[in-house]
Every structure is written in structure tokens, then in C-alpha cells.
Amino acid sequence: MDLGLRDRVALITGGSAGIGLATARLLLAEGARVAICARGAERLAAAAAELRALPGARVFAQPCDVLDPAQVQAFVAATVAELGRLDVLVCNAGRSRMQRFQETTDAEWREELELKFFGLLHPLRAALPHLQASGQGAVVVVNAVLARQPEPHLAATSAARAGLLNLTRTLATELAPRVRVNSVLLGTIESEQWRRRYREAQPGIPEEAWIAQLAAERHIPLGRFGKPEEVAAAIAFLASRQASFITGATLDVAGGVQRYV
Ligand code: NDP
């Protein structure tokens, strides 16, 4: 299936690791040009070097915090200057907050809501004129099953993700027909976040065994965590010409852990 992404330009926030980096690899393999950002300059430079080593890859990378609108404007402008256009925006930068309601301060609530909303709003504002001019403009928002299925140990993250999903649906209507807006709703995906949690938890068993134990505890029907590459495939599809009549939709990439119908 030709995704029709050849020579299109995709900007991926949080592209230095995990799902963002896997998405960059896949879109490059599909012939797109790719821009990535992250806050940490060193890891971003290493990711960009890895991507540029792929055959024919055109990659632009610039440190940028998605919560700083001036940095985001500058990154988007530099992407268009370097790569010539902008067709696809993947809002992926972020993390989740493992805290129950009674452990979460007001400041932490504000931080969580800011990250989930402005992680989309800032990049979208800056990218929108280019996406509208593209003729194939697409936004893919990386969200989670939590948006529909809240978990008590992720109280603020679940609420913020529900708000983000609601906003995404509004945007799909407002930005049609020139720009499509869709979401992937993730279950648990192996990535740097989980490697960090493994180091912090110090469970005294190998990482692979710890992950398998968590997958069993969470009753994931497919019996494991997802891989970043499996999320990347869903993102690439929603960003592609093959999804040209799909907007305002969600695609669960969760191994069946979602219980809603
Ligand atoms: P990783 O921690 O592996 O990667 C996160 C990326 O985002 C890094 O490149 C990081 O770089 C960047 N980033 C984080 N905050 C910012 C910021 N403010 N501005 C710019 N870049 C930022 O995470 P994953 O790949 O696992 O997660 C990707 C997305 O998927 C996140 O939004 C996460 O919440 C979501 N998700 C992940 C799930 C999972 O199980 N892995 C489940 C559900 C949702 P740096 O720190 O240097 O800025």
C-alpha cells in the first residue's frame, strides 16, 4: 500500500526517543522528510544522526520545548525553511504522571493540564497555515486509552487526556476540509518512559521479566506491552493519503486493554 507520503514533510514533537523516534524512522522509510524536536539537545542530536544515516533521509532537528510558544514558532519556521513545506504534524511530546488524586498538588494538576493541552495548541497554531496550504494536511495526536478509560493511579493524566480528546474532536470539525485531525489512543508501550520507571522501581528482576509481570497484572489481552514501531504504523496510516476520508477518529493501539465499545 502506497501511503502517498513521498516528499511530504512531517514534523514530530518529542522525536528523540520512543514512539516519536520510531515514527520518524517509518516516515523516512516512506520517503517523507522529517523534522524532530525535544528539549534535551544531546539525545536529540544522537537521534538526528541515527536518522540521517538512513538511505536518502532528509532530517531537520532543533531543540524545542512544546510548552514555549516562541521556541515552537521558531522550530516550525526553521522546518519550513529547511525542508520546504509542512504537511503532517504529529503531536507526540509528553509523558504521564503516575499519581492518585490525593497525591497530586494543584501545581501538578496545572502542569499536567498545560502539557496535554498546549503540547497540541502551540505546535498546531504555528503549523496551521502550512498544513492548510499543503493540500494533504494532517494532524495526528498521540493520546491514550485513559482518555476514555480513566485509571485512579493516573488521575490528572486521565482527566487531561479526556480533555485533549474532546479538543481534538472540535479541531477535526473546525479545520475540515483542508486539515484532518485524528488520534491514536495508546495502551502501554515499551519506551524510554518505562526504562526510566524500571530503573526507579529497582524490582530486582530483569527488565523483560518486570515488563511481562506488569502486562499480566494489567490483563492486556495480547499479553504484552506494545512496541513503538506498532504505534508508528498507526500514526503513519492516519497521516497518509490512505486515510483521506478519516477525520475526528481514534485508533486504539492498546493490545485490547480498552474495555469500552
Ligand atoms: P519517551 O519518554 O520515550 O519520549 C518522549 C519524547 O518527548 C522525548 O523525545 C522527549 O525528549 C520529548 N519531550 C517530552 N516533553 C517534551 C516537551 N515539553 N517538549 C518537547 N519534547 C518533549 O516517551 P514515549 O515515546 O513513551 O511517549 C510518547 C508519547 O506517548 C507521550 O506523549 C506519552 O505520554 C504518550 N503515551 C505513551 C505511553 C506509553 O506507554 N509509552 C502510553 C500512553 C501515551 P526530552 O525529554 O528531551 O524533551
PDB file of N, CA and C in Angstrom, residues 25 58 87 190 213 236:
ATOM      1  N   ARG A  25      11.546   7.257  11.924  1.00  0.00           N
ATOM      2  CA  ARG A  25      12.180   6.198  11.102  1.00  0.00           C
ATOM      3  C   ARG A  25      11.223   5.707  10.015  1.00  0.00           C
ATOM      4  N   ARG A  58      16.194  12.876   4.706  1.00  0.00           N
ATOM      5  CA  ARG A  58      16.329  14.329   4.927  1.00  0.00           C
ATOM      6  C   ARG A  58      15.673  14.648   6.255  1.00  0.00           C
ATOM      7  N   ASP A  87       3.366  19.217   5.877  1.00  0.00           N
ATOM      8  CA  ASP A  87       2.113  18.531   5.551  1.00  0.00           C
ATOM      9  C   ASP A  87       1.511  17.774   6.719  1.00  0.00           C
ATOM     10  N   GLU A 190       6.247  -0.060  25.301  1.00  0.00           N
ATOM     11  CA  GLU A 190       7.633  -0.094  25.800  1.00  0.00           C
ATOM     12  C   GLU A 190       8.383   1.104  25.251  1.00  0.00           C
ATOM     13  N   GLN A 213       5.552  -9.129  33.803  1.00  0.00           N
ATOM     14  CA  GLN A 213       4.744  -9.165  35.031  1.00  0.00           C
ATOM     15  C   GLN A 213       3.685  -8.050  35.008  1.00  0.00           C
ATOM     16  N   ALA A 236       1.470   6.628  10.976  1.00  0.00           N
ATOM     17  CA  ALA A 236       1.772   6.814   9.548  1.00  0.00           C
ATOM     18  C   ALA A 236       0.515   6.627   8.708  1.00  0.00           C
TER      19      ALA A 236
END
